[in-house]
């Protein structure tokens, strides 16, 4: 049995993770529980698999750092891999990524999530434990913008988990280690790349957090993830990551740019045989902003309890809404939209769809159009523009070019 066969076996069992360790049988995580399968794996076989995945060029770096992160496709399953050195030899921790395009409807999230991305500047934090679906929720928010607005979206991830197909938005995705050396460098570069929406896969250190807050303050809609169990804890974790002497200014900066904080966990619903996110949503009212500035994070829970009219959700209210919900999206059973793709890991098209810009008609065309409109003929709702000859392409030409 090879690595591809084990990934395929995990995918066929609906597993979210696959763990390989020398001297132990393979373990898969299904609905949060680990199960072992097969015989113990020899150390030399895992070493051979690791060299094949990492490659000879990157192998010295792996030996120096004792770990390696990457993403791969195995028999149609897109995976995020962490290869690590352990006391027994080499081990694999493989996350099997969803093969569908994540949307708010497909993740069975509340429709209020659509309102969160209506703003054009500010910070949205998505928090939760490892494996709670933070990346899927971020992907659903990005896809919501992609389907509704013509914005420039730039994602910085390590590694890329969901590959987006540009629809109305113009999407660029950068992978740390492959397309940019670090989150910090990618964030510095992003301020010169004219993004409307910036997605940061994970805020791991104070410098990444500082640059993320700066981007949110300079007129960008920024979305990022952080590991925490509640909304208040997520805010506290960001502020406490900085030295004590500047925490007050960081708290004020966070209060000014915050748009929403989402804390979620996955709950298995046996009646539908699916795992559904249960969410806590914090919206920055004047009281919440004051609590953040004063670093009174323990008072935020009271605002959550009384903030339903402002769009806030406690876990209890969200569970009550889930219990009363009638329409569910069940993978493999719910009908898919006509223009949906078979999988979220498909490569992007060679050229993204043109922005729906309307070329200025000539006088004769305008007169003809007005005459046709008078006879009840409807104008086409969408015009395809070839990039080589489009108005958008002419704007990008340098002075002096023919």
mmCIF file of N, CA and C in Angstrom, residues 1-10 17-29 34-43 45-50 53 74 79-96:
data_model
loop_
_atom_site.group_PDB
_atom_site.id
_atom_site.type_symbol
_atom_site.label_atom_id
_atom_site.label_comp_id
_atom_site.label_asym_id
_atom_site.label_seq_id
_atom_site.Cartn_x
_atom_site.Cartn_y
_atom_site.Cartn_z
ATOM 1 N N UNK A 1 0.842 -1.193 0.000
ATOM 2 C CA UNK A 1 0.000 0.000 0.000
ATOM 3 C C UNK A 1 0.881 1.248 0.000
ATOM 4 N N UNK A 2 0.532 2.228 -0.833
ATOM 5 C CA UNK A 2 1.305 3.462 -0.907
ATOM 6 C C UNK A 2 0.527 4.604 -0.251
ATOM 7 N N UNK A 3 1.141 5.806 -0.253
ATOM 8 C CA UNK A 3 0.538 6.962 0.403
ATOM 9 C C UNK A 3 -0.789 7.342 -0.245
ATOM 10 N N UNK A 4 -0.863 7.277 -1.568
ATOM 11 C CA UNK A 4 -2.101 7.632 -2.265
ATOM 12 C C UNK A 4 -3.239 6.695 -1.856
ATOM 13 N N UNK A 5 -2.945 5.419 -1.699
ATOM 14 C CA UNK A 5 -3.982 4.458 -1.315
ATOM 15 C C UNK A 5 -4.509 4.751 0.081
ATOM 16 N N UNK A 6 -3.611 5.130 1.004
ATOM 17 C CA UNK A 6 -4.062 5.459 2.363
ATOM 18 C C UNK A 6 -4.927 6.710 2.371
ATOM 19 N N UNK A 7 -4.552 7.721 1.587
ATOM 20 C CA UNK A 7 -5.373 8.936 1.493
ATOM 21 C C UNK A 7 -6.733 8.605 0.889
ATOM 22 N N UNK A 8 -6.729 7.775 -0.136
ATOM 23 C CA UNK A 8 -7.994 7.376 -0.758
ATOM 24 C C UNK A 8 -8.868 6.603 0.227
ATOM 25 N N UNK A 9 -8.246 5.724 1.035
ATOM 26 C CA UNK A 9 -8.994 4.980 2.050
ATOM 27 C C UNK A 9 -9.601 5.927 3.081
ATOM 28 N N UNK A 10 -8.818 6.920 3.521
ATOM 29 C CA UNK A 10 -9.338 7.893 4.490
ATOM 30 C C UNK A 10 -10.488 8.687 3.894
ATOM 31 N N UNK A 17 -8.831 13.667 8.894
ATOM 32 C CA UNK A 17 -7.385 13.641 9.094
ATOM 33 C C UNK A 17 -6.868 12.218 8.956
ATOM 34 N N UNK A 18 -5.588 12.124 8.565
ATOM 35 C CA UNK A 18 -4.894 10.850 8.462
ATOM 36 C C UNK A 18 -3.541 11.015 9.152
ATOM 37 N N UNK A 19 -3.222 10.107 10.080
ATOM 38 C CA UNK A 19 -1.958 10.162 10.819
ATOM 39 C C UNK A 19 -1.146 8.901 10.544
ATOM 40 N N UNK A 20 0.121 9.104 10.209
ATOM 41 C CA UNK A 20 1.031 7.996 9.943
ATOM 42 C C UNK A 20 2.238 8.144 10.850
ATOM 43 N N UNK A 21 2.629 7.048 11.506
ATOM 44 C CA UNK A 21 3.754 7.051 12.445
ATOM 45 C C UNK A 21 4.484 5.726 12.335
ATOM 46 N N UNK A 22 5.805 5.795 12.351
ATOM 47 C CA UNK A 22 6.608 4.576 12.243
ATOM 48 C C UNK A 22 6.319 3.631 13.403
ATOM 49 N N UNK A 23 6.073 2.368 13.072
ATOM 50 C CA UNK A 23 5.807 1.357 14.094
ATOM 51 C C UNK A 23 4.374 1.297 14.562
ATOM 52 N N UNK A 24 3.500 2.164 14.021
ATOM 53 C CA UNK A 24 2.077 2.177 14.414
ATOM 54 C C UNK A 24 1.213 2.047 13.166
ATOM 55 N N UNK A 25 0.004 1.497 13.300
ATOM 56 C CA UNK A 25 -0.898 1.461 12.152
ATOM 57 C C UNK A 25 -1.410 2.855 11.821
ATOM 58 N N UNK A 26 -1.861 3.040 10.596
ATOM 59 C CA UNK A 26 -2.427 4.327 10.187
ATOM 60 C C UNK A 26 -3.671 4.624 11.006
ATOM 61 N N UNK A 27 -3.875 5.897 11.326
ATOM 62 C CA UNK A 27 -5.044 6.322 12.105
ATOM 63 C C UNK A 27 -5.787 7.384 11.322
ATOM 64 N N UNK A 28 -7.107 7.262 11.262
ATOM 65 C CA UNK A 28 -7.949 8.256 10.598
ATOM 66 C C UNK A 28 -8.907 8.847 11.628
ATOM 67 N N UNK A 29 -9.236 10.121 11.439
ATOM 68 C CA UNK A 29 -10.176 10.805 12.326
ATOM 69 C C UNK A 29 -11.505 10.975 11.600
ATOM 70 N N UNK A 34 -10.628 9.110 16.551
ATOM 71 C CA UNK A 34 -9.551 8.413 15.854
ATOM 72 C C UNK A 34 -9.841 6.914 15.756
ATOM 73 N N UNK A 35 -9.517 6.338 14.592
ATOM 74 C CA UNK A 35 -9.645 4.897 14.377
ATOM 75 C C UNK A 35 -8.374 4.418 13.686
ATOM 76 N N UNK A 36 -7.850 3.298 14.096
ATOM 77 C CA UNK A 36 -6.662 2.738 13.449
ATOM 78 C C UNK A 36 -7.081 1.723 12.396
ATOM 79 N N UNK A 37 -6.221 1.559 11.405
ATOM 80 C CA UNK A 37 -6.535 0.625 10.327
ATOM 81 C C UNK A 37 -5.241 0.044 9.775
ATOM 82 N N UNK A 38 -5.242 -1.238 9.448
ATOM 83 C CA UNK A 38 -4.098 -1.880 8.812
ATOM 84 C C UNK A 38 -2.999 -2.271 9.784
ATOM 85 N N UNK A 39 -1.873 -2.654 9.214
ATOM 86 C CA UNK A 39 -0.709 -3.102 9.991
ATOM 87 C C UNK A 39 0.206 -1.929 10.317
ATOM 88 N N UNK A 40 1.098 -2.121 11.305
ATOM 89 C CA UNK A 40 2.080 -1.063 11.608
ATOM 90 C C UNK A 40 2.933 -0.736 10.387
ATOM 91 N N UNK A 41 3.271 0.549 10.255
ATOM 92 C CA UNK A 41 4.030 1.016 9.098
ATOM 93 C C UNK A 41 5.526 1.035 9.422
ATOM 94 N N UNK A 42 6.366 0.448 8.581
ATOM 95 C CA UNK A 42 7.810 0.453 8.849
ATOM 96 C C UNK A 42 8.407 1.843 8.642
ATOM 97 N N UNK A 43 9.458 2.147 9.398
ATOM 98 C CA UNK A 43 10.079 3.476 9.351
ATOM 99 C C UNK A 43 10.707 3.761 7.995
ATOM 100 N N UNK A 45 9.729 2.780 5.083
ATOM 101 C CA UNK A 45 8.694 3.096 4.098
ATOM 102 C C UNK A 45 8.255 4.556 4.241
ATOM 103 N N UNK A 46 8.055 5.010 5.493
ATOM 104 C CA UNK A 46 7.667 6.408 5.703
ATOM 105 C C UNK A 46 8.778 7.355 5.261
ATOM 106 N N UNK A 47 10.030 6.954 5.466
ATOM 107 C CA UNK A 47 11.158 7.767 4.996
ATOM 108 C C UNK A 47 11.125 7.899 3.481
ATOM 109 N N UNK A 48 10.835 6.802 2.794
ATOM 110 C CA UNK A 48 10.752 6.829 1.332
ATOM 111 C C UNK A 48 9.619 7.728 0.863
ATOM 112 N N UNK A 49 8.449 7.631 1.530
ATOM 113 C CA UNK A 49 7.320 8.481 1.166
ATOM 114 C C UNK A 49 7.648 9.955 1.397
ATOM 115 N N UNK A 50 8.305 10.252 2.518
ATOM 116 C CA UNK A 50 8.637 11.638 2.842
ATOM 117 C C UNK A 50 9.577 12.235 1.797
ATOM 118 N N UNK A 53 7.625 13.086 -1.321
ATOM 119 C CA UNK A 53 6.769 14.263 -1.208
ATOM 120 C C UNK A 53 7.603 15.546 -1.170
ATOM 121 N N UNK A 74 -4.137 13.907 -4.124
ATOM 122 C CA UNK A 74 -4.014 12.460 -4.240
ATOM 123 C C UNK A 74 -5.361 11.876 -4.672
ATOM 124 N N UNK A 79 -5.016 17.697 -0.091
ATOM 125 C CA UNK A 79 -4.577 17.460 1.282
ATOM 126 C C UNK A 79 -3.572 18.515 1.716
ATOM 127 N N UNK A 80 -3.598 18.807 3.007
ATOM 128 C CA UNK A 80 -2.578 19.632 3.633
ATOM 129 C C UNK A 80 -1.705 18.718 4.478
ATOM 130 N N UNK A 81 -0.403 18.687 4.200
ATOM 131 C CA UNK A 81 0.495 17.740 4.850
ATOM 132 C C UNK A 81 1.465 18.465 5.785
ATOM 133 N N UNK A 82 1.691 17.872 6.938
ATOM 134 C CA UNK A 82 2.789 18.243 7.812
ATOM 135 C C UNK A 82 3.623 16.989 8.041
ATOM 136 N N UNK A 83 4.863 17.029 7.570
ATOM 137 C CA UNK A 83 5.788 15.909 7.743
ATOM 138 C C UNK A 83 6.745 16.285 8.866
ATOM 139 N N UNK A 84 6.893 15.418 9.856
ATOM 140 C CA UNK A 84 7.631 15.767 11.067
ATOM 141 C C UNK A 84 8.535 14.627 11.507
ATOM 142 N N UNK A 85 9.577 15.005 12.239
ATOM 143 C CA UNK A 85 10.461 14.027 12.862
ATOM 144 C C UNK A 85 9.946 13.721 14.266
ATOM 145 N N UNK A 86 9.911 12.433 14.622
ATOM 146 C CA UNK A 86 9.468 12.018 15.948
ATOM 147 C C UNK A 86 10.512 11.061 16.546
ATOM 148 N N UNK A 87 10.242 10.589 17.750
ATOM 149 C CA UNK A 87 11.170 9.665 18.405
ATOM 150 C C UNK A 87 11.265 8.338 17.655
ATOM 151 N N UNK A 88 10.234 7.999 16.871
ATOM 152 C CA UNK A 88 10.245 6.734 16.131
ATOM 153 C C UNK A 88 10.805 6.876 14.719
ATOM 154 N N UNK A 89 10.931 8.115 14.234
ATOM 155 C CA UNK A 89 11.380 8.330 12.863
ATOM 156 C C UNK A 89 10.626 9.491 12.240
ATOM 157 N N UNK A 90 9.986 9.238 11.101
ATOM 158 C CA UNK A 90 9.243 10.271 10.378
ATOM 159 C C UNK A 90 7.755 9.978 10.479
ATOM 160 N N UNK A 91 6.977 11.020 10.717
ATOM 161 C CA UNK A 91 5.527 10.887 10.790
ATOM 162 C C UNK A 91 4.838 11.855 9.842
ATOM 163 N N UNK A 92 3.578 11.554 9.528
ATOM 164 C CA UNK A 92 2.757 12.394 8.663
ATOM 165 C C UNK A 92 1.493 12.789 9.427
ATOM 166 N N UNK A 93 1.124 14.068 9.341
ATOM 167 C CA UNK A 93 -0.188 14.527 9.785
ATOM 168 C C UNK A 93 -0.855 15.160 8.570
ATOM 169 N N UNK A 94 -1.872 14.500 8.042
ATOM 170 C CA UNK A 94 -2.479 14.885 6.768
ATOM 171 C C UNK A 94 -3.925 15.324 7.007
ATOM 172 N N UNK A 95 -4.243 16.539 6.603
ATOM 173 C CA UNK A 95 -5.620 17.039 6.677
ATOM 174 C C UNK A 95 -6.258 16.924 5.296
ATOM 175 N N UNK A 96 -7.364 16.198 5.198
ATOM 176 C CA UNK A 96 -8.089 16.066 3.945
ATOM 177 C C UNK A 96 -9.034 17.252 3.804
#
